[in-house]
Short mmCIF file of C-alpha atoms in Angstrom, two decimals:
data_model
loop_
_atom_site.label_atom_id
_atom_site.label_comp_id
_atom_site.label_asym_id
_atom_site.label_seq_id
_atom_site.Cartn_x
_atom_site.Cartn_y
_atom_site.Cartn_z
CA SER A 19 -196.58 -105.48 -28.91
CA GLN A 20 -198.99 -103.14 -27.11
CA THR A 21 -197.51 -99.85 -25.64
CA ILE A 22 -198.98 -97.04 -23.71
CA HIS A 23 -197.80 -93.39 -23.65
CA GLN A 24 -198.96 -90.48 -21.84
CA TRP A 25 -197.63 -86.72 -21.82
CA PRO A 26 -196.50 -84.32 -20.79
CA ALA A 27 -194.37 -86.11 -18.28
CA THR A 28 -194.21 -83.06 -16.07
CA LEU A 29 -195.94 -79.76 -15.88
CA VAL A 30 -196.38 -76.82 -13.57
CA GLN A 31 -199.70 -74.79 -13.90
CA PRO A 32 -200.98 -71.87 -12.13
CA VAL A 33 -204.37 -72.11 -10.41
CA GLY A 34 -207.14 -71.33 -12.65
CA SER A 35 -205.31 -72.32 -15.77
CA PRO A 36 -206.57 -75.26 -18.08
CA LEU A 37 -205.24 -78.76 -18.16
CA SER A 38 -204.88 -81.22 -20.97
CA LEU A 39 -203.14 -84.62 -20.37
CA GLU A 40 -203.18 -87.02 -23.22
CA CYS A 41 -202.72 -90.76 -23.31
CA THR A 42 -202.55 -93.08 -26.38
CA VAL A 43 -202.35 -96.74 -26.78
CA GLU A 44 -200.69 -98.61 -29.62
CA GLY A 45 -201.06 -102.18 -30.98
CA THR A 46 -204.53 -102.89 -29.83
CA SER A 47 -208.22 -101.91 -30.44
CA ASN A 48 -211.11 -100.95 -28.41
CA PRO A 49 -209.10 -101.21 -24.98
CA ASN A 50 -210.77 -100.08 -21.89
CA LEU A 51 -208.85 -97.09 -20.65
CA TYR A 52 -208.53 -95.56 -17.30
CA TRP A 53 -207.34 -92.42 -15.63
CA TYR A 54 -205.98 -92.61 -12.11
CA ARG A 55 -204.62 -89.97 -9.72
CA GLN A 56 -201.99 -90.65 -6.86
CA ALA A 57 -201.60 -87.97 -4.41
CA ALA A 58 -198.45 -87.83 -2.40
CA GLY A 59 -197.97 -90.80 0.01
CA ARG A 60 -201.49 -92.18 -1.03
CA GLY A 61 -202.81 -94.96 -3.06
CA LEU A 62 -204.57 -94.93 -6.56
CA GLN A 63 -207.77 -93.26 -6.96
CA LEU A 64 -209.93 -94.10 -10.10
CA LEU A 65 -210.90 -90.75 -11.78
CA PHE A 66 -212.51 -92.08 -15.13
CA TYR A 67 -212.71 -95.00 -17.19
CA SER A 68 -213.67 -95.68 -20.86
CA VAL A 69 -215.09 -98.80 -22.72
CA GLY A 70 -215.13 -97.10 -25.99
CA ILE A 71 -215.20 -93.92 -28.22
CA GLY A 72 -217.27 -91.28 -26.52
CA GLN A 73 -218.03 -93.36 -23.49
CA ILE A 74 -216.79 -92.02 -20.30
CA SER A 75 -217.82 -93.00 -16.65
CA SER A 76 -216.66 -90.72 -13.93
CA GLU A 77 -215.91 -92.31 -10.49
CA VAL A 78 -215.30 -89.34 -8.39
CA PRO A 79 -216.99 -85.88 -8.85
CA GLN A 80 -214.55 -83.11 -9.20
CA ASN A 81 -212.87 -80.35 -11.39
CA LEU A 82 -211.80 -82.81 -13.93
CA SER A 83 -213.18 -84.16 -17.07
CA ALA A 84 -212.29 -86.91 -19.63
CA SER A 85 -212.83 -87.60 -23.17
CA ARG A 86 -212.04 -90.39 -25.75
CA PRO A 87 -212.22 -88.95 -29.12
CA GLN A 88 -210.60 -91.67 -30.90
CA ASP A 89 -210.42 -95.37 -30.14
CA ARG A 90 -206.89 -95.44 -28.47
CA GLN A 91 -206.66 -91.91 -27.33
CA PHE A 92 -207.79 -90.79 -23.73
CA ILE A 93 -207.61 -87.21 -22.55
CA LEU A 94 -207.86 -85.71 -19.13
CA SER A 95 -208.84 -82.11 -18.88
CA SER A 96 -209.69 -79.31 -16.64
CA LYS A 97 -210.95 -75.79 -17.45
CA LYS A 98 -209.74 -74.14 -14.31
CA LEU A 99 -207.06 -75.90 -12.00
CA LEU A 100 -207.13 -76.00 -8.25
CA LEU A 101 -204.31 -76.52 -5.84
CA SER A 102 -205.89 -79.57 -4.80
CA ASP A 103 -205.61 -81.16 -8.55
CA SER A 104 -201.79 -81.57 -7.92
CA GLY A 105 -200.55 -85.03 -7.95
CA PHE A 106 -199.45 -87.72 -10.10
CA TYR A 107 -201.77 -88.96 -12.92
CA LEU A 108 -201.76 -92.27 -14.61
CA CYS A 109 -203.21 -93.58 -17.68
CA ALA A 110 -203.93 -97.27 -17.96
CA TRP A 111 -205.34 -99.80 -20.33
CA LEU A 112 -206.95 -103.17 -20.03
CA ASN A 113 -205.71 -106.02 -22.29
CA SER A 114 -207.51 -109.04 -23.37
CA GLY A 115 -206.19 -110.92 -20.70
CA ASN A 116 -208.00 -108.93 -17.94
CA THR A 117 -204.65 -107.30 -16.88
CA ILE A 118 -204.21 -103.62 -16.63
CA TYR A 119 -201.17 -101.83 -17.76
CA PHE A 120 -199.91 -98.34 -16.83
CA GLY A 121 -198.19 -95.47 -18.63
CA GLU A 122 -195.29 -93.71 -17.40
CA GLY A 123 -197.26 -91.05 -15.50
CA SER A 124 -197.63 -87.33 -15.52
CA TRP A 125 -196.62 -85.10 -12.53
CA LEU A 126 -198.92 -82.11 -12.18
CA THR A 127 -197.95 -79.32 -9.68
CA VAL A 128 -200.54 -76.39 -9.37
CA VAL A 129 -199.09 -73.32 -8.10
CA ALA B 27 -218.11 -104.99 -3.30
CA GLN B 28 -214.42 -105.94 -3.82
CA SER B 29 -211.72 -104.62 -1.60
CA VAL B 30 -208.02 -104.84 -0.92
CA THR B 31 -206.08 -104.41 2.32
CA GLN B 32 -202.45 -103.92 2.43
CA PRO B 33 -201.96 -103.79 6.37
CA ASP B 34 -198.29 -102.75 6.35
CA ILE B 35 -197.69 -99.28 5.05
CA HIS B 36 -193.99 -99.60 5.33
CA ILE B 37 -191.81 -102.59 5.52
CA THR B 38 -188.01 -102.28 6.32
CA VAL B 39 -185.52 -105.19 5.36
CA SER B 40 -181.86 -105.67 5.20
CA GLU B 41 -180.32 -106.37 1.82
CA GLY B 42 -180.20 -110.03 1.33
CA ALA B 43 -183.06 -110.75 3.71
CA SER B 44 -186.23 -112.58 2.83
CA LEU B 45 -189.46 -110.45 2.20
CA GLU B 46 -193.07 -110.94 2.56
CA LEU B 47 -195.61 -108.33 1.76
CA ARG B 48 -199.11 -108.95 2.92
CA CYS B 49 -202.49 -108.63 0.88
CA ASN B 50 -206.03 -109.47 1.80
CA TYR B 51 -208.93 -109.24 -0.38
CA SER B 52 -212.63 -109.36 -0.46
CA TYR B 53 -214.31 -110.68 -3.51
CA GLY B 54 -217.46 -112.64 -4.32
CA ALA B 55 -216.17 -115.04 -6.66
CA THR B 56 -212.84 -116.30 -7.54
CA PRO B 57 -210.80 -113.30 -8.02
CA TYR B 58 -208.11 -112.12 -10.22
CA LEU B 59 -205.12 -111.12 -8.23
CA PHE B 60 -202.18 -108.70 -9.19
CA TRP B 61 -198.95 -107.30 -7.69
CA TYR B 62 -197.47 -104.21 -9.17
CA VAL B 63 -194.30 -102.45 -8.35
CA GLN B 64 -193.75 -98.60 -8.66
CA SER B 65 -190.44 -96.73 -8.39
CA PRO B 66 -190.36 -93.33 -7.53
CA GLY B 67 -191.82 -91.06 -10.28
CA GLN B 68 -192.62 -94.07 -12.32
CA GLY B 69 -195.74 -96.01 -13.68
CA LEU B 70 -196.87 -99.10 -12.12
CA GLN B 71 -195.09 -102.30 -13.39
CA LEU B 72 -196.82 -105.62 -13.29
CA LEU B 73 -194.96 -108.23 -11.14
CA LEU B 74 -197.26 -111.22 -11.47
CA LYS B 75 -200.83 -112.12 -11.55
CA TYR B 76 -202.99 -115.06 -10.55
CA PHE B 77 -206.41 -116.04 -12.32
CA SER B 78 -206.76 -119.77 -11.77
CA GLY B 79 -204.62 -123.12 -11.57
CA ASP B 80 -201.61 -123.32 -9.32
CA THR B 81 -201.85 -121.17 -6.61
CA LEU B 82 -197.98 -120.26 -6.41
CA VAL B 83 -197.14 -117.86 -9.08
CA GLN B 84 -193.96 -116.84 -10.26
CA GLY B 85 -193.23 -113.17 -11.36
CA ILE B 86 -190.52 -110.98 -12.58
CA LYS B 87 -187.55 -109.84 -10.59
CA GLY B 88 -187.54 -113.06 -8.73
CA PHE B 89 -190.83 -112.47 -6.83
CA GLU B 90 -193.50 -115.04 -6.25
CA ALA B 91 -196.98 -114.89 -4.68
CA GLU B 92 -199.28 -117.51 -3.20
CA PHE B 93 -203.03 -117.44 -3.36
CA LYS B 94 -204.65 -118.87 -0.47
CA ARG B 95 -208.44 -118.83 -0.64
CA SER B 96 -209.17 -119.80 2.92
CA GLN B 97 -207.35 -116.85 4.19
CA SER B 98 -208.38 -114.42 1.25
CA SER B 99 -204.73 -113.58 0.89
CA PHE B 100 -202.26 -113.13 -1.93
CA ASN B 101 -198.86 -112.45 -0.29
CA LEU B 102 -195.82 -111.48 -2.28
CA ARG B 103 -192.53 -112.96 -1.32
CA LYS B 104 -189.03 -112.85 -2.36
CA PRO B 105 -186.08 -114.97 -0.84
CA SER B 106 -183.49 -112.38 -0.94
CA VAL B 107 -184.04 -108.81 -1.40
CA HIS B 108 -181.84 -106.52 -3.34
CA TRP B 109 -181.32 -102.84 -2.77
CA SER B 110 -183.01 -102.16 -6.10
CA ASP B 111 -186.20 -103.75 -4.79
CA ALA B 112 -186.85 -100.62 -2.78
CA ALA B 113 -190.13 -99.27 -4.20
CA GLU B 114 -193.93 -99.03 -3.57
CA TYR B 115 -195.85 -102.38 -3.96
CA PHE B 116 -199.51 -102.43 -4.89
CA CYS B 117 -201.87 -105.43 -4.67
CA ALA B 118 -204.96 -105.29 -6.72
CA VAL B 119 -208.08 -107.38 -7.09
CA GLY B 120 -210.49 -107.63 -10.09
CA GLY B 121 -212.84 -109.86 -12.02
CA PRO B 122 -215.45 -109.84 -14.91
CA THR B 123 -218.43 -107.67 -14.10
CA MET B 124 -221.76 -107.29 -15.73
CA GLY B 125 -222.16 -104.53 -18.32
CA GLY B 126 -218.68 -104.67 -19.81
CA SER B 127 -216.87 -102.64 -17.07
CA TYR B 128 -213.74 -103.99 -15.27
CA ILE B 129 -212.51 -102.06 -12.54
CA PRO B 130 -209.90 -103.49 -10.32
CA THR B 131 -209.40 -102.46 -6.78
CA PHE B 132 -206.02 -101.38 -5.72
CA GLY B 133 -204.61 -101.52 -2.11
CA ARG B 134 -203.05 -98.37 -0.71
CA GLY B 135 -199.63 -99.70 -1.18
CA THR B 136 -196.67 -100.90 1.16
CA SER B 137 -193.45 -99.08 0.93
CA LEU B 138 -190.46 -101.39 0.90
CA ILE B 139 -187.27 -99.87 2.39
CA VAL B 140 -183.97 -101.70 1.92
CA HIS B 141 -181.09 -101.23 4.26
CA PRO B 142 -177.55 -102.13 3.21
#
């Protein structure tokens, strides 16, 4: 069966520090992958999606970037975090049945 | 462009009472429709989905939803709410797009509060 994992689950980072959140999917190949952000009390904001290795589409211009170095790996990064980058980050993948499944999420607090 | 509206930000019900969460969508063709549930600090879990066929779909945890094309709605229902159902609920619409991209649109969510 397919599973999705993301880590770390929680992190506290100072302003100006770098960020790396990692997401991997198991049990499938060439999935569409997504990064969403969920600010406190708000809905889901799509940040990036990828349809294949090295292919990244950005939905919102911001301080973040994404990369897909391997078929089932999706990384969210920042060179210098801002306070406004705090939030709950969710990785997701699209299965062959046009259904999106989410990872467990990563809480980021920028201090 | 596709869109989803969840008109209720918060819903409060008593345990054992029935529940209906509203969802209205805008989509140019027959939509793919979804309901997800999110417990605090967790990812989103799929409750149910509708692609075609019977307009009343059954999901996990005793939830069901009904697709009404004429009203552009996909409301989520449960006949008897349990305290453990307290969570955030998201409606989403999606569908095949040209160019290989598939980007579902999510509503802003409805927070369900359950009173004992």
